[in-house]
Amino acid sequence: MKTKFISYSEHLAWIKEVEKEINKMSHEEFCDEMIKFGLKAKKVGGVKNLVFKDIK
């Protein structure tokens, strides 16, 4: 597994792409994806801080 370090400006573009995908999902699809992500993250050592907030 490789880690790619990206600049802050690239990071913002990446976040916007992910937001577009998330906004297309239903609540159930989003929850399923987060469960899959959590299981994958656990296998490779976990995620220290993963924070979600409500979108208004």
PDB file of C-alpha atoms in Angstrom:
ATOM      1  CA  MET A   1       0.000   0.000   0.000  1.00  0.00           C
ATOM      2  CA  LYS A   2       1.406   3.375  -1.012  1.00  0.00           C
ATOM      3  CA  THR A   3       0.663   6.768   0.475  1.00  0.00           C
ATOM      4  CA  LYS A   4       0.568   9.759  -1.825  1.00  0.00           C
ATOM      5  CA  PHE A   5       1.248  13.117  -0.263  1.00  0.00           C
ATOM      6  CA  ILE A   6      -0.731  15.811  -2.036  1.00  0.00           C
ATOM      7  CA  SER A   7      -0.655  19.576  -1.871  1.00  0.00           C
ATOM      8  CA  TYR A   8      -3.483  21.435  -0.173  1.00  0.00           C
ATOM      9  CA  SER A   9      -4.831  22.706  -3.504  1.00  0.00           C
ATOM     10  CA  GLU A  10      -4.988  19.145  -4.885  1.00  0.00           C
ATOM     11  CA  HIS A  11      -6.646  18.036  -1.659  1.00  0.00           C
ATOM     12  CA  LEU A  12      -9.506  20.515  -2.121  1.00  0.00           C
ATOM     13  CA  ALA A  13     -10.184  19.242  -5.649  1.00  0.00           C
ATOM     14  CA  TRP A  14     -10.220  15.664  -4.350  1.00  0.00           C
ATOM     15  CA  ILE A  15     -12.664  16.563  -1.568  1.00  0.00           C
ATOM     16  CA  LYS A  16     -15.005  18.219  -4.106  1.00  0.00           C
ATOM     17  CA  GLU A  17     -15.005  15.037  -6.224  1.00  0.00           C
ATOM     18  CA  VAL A  18     -15.832  12.915  -3.175  1.00  0.00           C
ATOM     19  CA  GLU A  19     -18.589  15.333  -2.141  1.00  0.00           C
ATOM     20  CA  LYS A  20     -20.178  14.995  -5.591  1.00  0.00           C
ATOM     21  CA  GLU A  21     -20.222  11.208  -5.224  1.00  0.00           C
ATOM     22  CA  ILE A  22     -21.600  11.369  -1.668  1.00  0.00           C
ATOM     23  CA  ASN A  23     -24.350  13.809  -2.672  1.00  0.00           C
ATOM     24  CA  LYS A  24     -25.577  11.324  -5.310  1.00  0.00           C
ATOM     25  CA  MET A  25     -25.958   8.549  -2.714  1.00  0.00           C
ATOM     26  CA  SER A  26     -28.998   7.790  -0.620  1.00  0.00           C
ATOM     27  CA  HIS A  27     -28.552   7.729   3.159  1.00  0.00           C
ATOM     28  CA  GLU A  28     -28.473   3.910   3.115  1.00  0.00           C
ATOM     29  CA  GLU A  29     -25.823   3.811   0.373  1.00  0.00           C
ATOM     30  CA  PHE A  30     -23.706   6.310   2.305  1.00  0.00           C
ATOM     31  CA  CYS A  31     -23.931   4.232   5.496  1.00  0.00           C
ATOM     32  CA  ASP A  32     -22.994   1.061   3.587  1.00  0.00           C
ATOM     33  CA  GLU A  33     -19.949   2.814   2.092  1.00  0.00           C
ATOM     34  CA  MET A  34     -18.827   4.069   5.517  1.00  0.00           C
ATOM     35  CA  ILE A  35     -19.104   0.554   6.959  1.00  0.00           C
ATOM     36  CA  LYS A  36     -16.991  -0.827   4.077  1.00  0.00           C
ATOM     37  CA  PHE A  37     -14.469   1.980   4.571  1.00  0.00           C
ATOM     38  CA  GLY A  38     -14.293   1.323   8.314  1.00  0.00           C
ATOM     39  CA  LEU A  39     -13.691  -2.394   7.797  1.00  0.00           C
ATOM     40  CA  LYS A  40     -10.937  -1.718   5.231  1.00  0.00           C
ATOM     41  CA  ALA A  41      -9.319   0.876   7.491  1.00  0.00           C
ATOM     42  CA  LYS A  42      -9.385  -1.541  10.424  1.00  0.00           C
ATOM     43  CA  LYS A  43      -7.528  -4.158   8.345  1.00  0.00           C
ATOM     44  CA  VAL A  44      -4.718  -1.740   7.472  1.00  0.00           C
ATOM     45  CA  GLY A  45      -4.289  -0.297  10.939  1.00  0.00           C
ATOM     46  CA  GLY A  46      -7.329   1.824  11.574  1.00  0.00           C
ATOM     47  CA  VAL A  47      -8.295   5.441  11.368  1.00  0.00           C
ATOM     48  CA  LYS A  48      -7.380   7.648  14.320  1.00  0.00           C
ATOM     49  CA  ASN A  49      -9.928  10.424  13.924  1.00  0.00           C
ATOM     50  CA  LEU A  50     -12.809  10.236  11.510  1.00  0.00           C
ATOM     51  CA  VAL A  51     -15.347  12.983  12.073  1.00  0.00           C
ATOM     52  CA  PHE A  52     -18.607  13.505  10.247  1.00  0.00           C
ATOM     53  CA  LYS A  53     -20.911  16.452  10.711  1.00  0.00           C
ATOM     54  CA  ASP A  54     -24.433  17.097   9.530  1.00  0.00           C
ATOM     55  CA  ILE A  55     -24.712  19.046   6.306  1.00  0.00           C
ATOM     56  CA  LYS A  56     -27.205  21.876   6.589  1.00  0.00           C
TER      57      LYS A  56
END
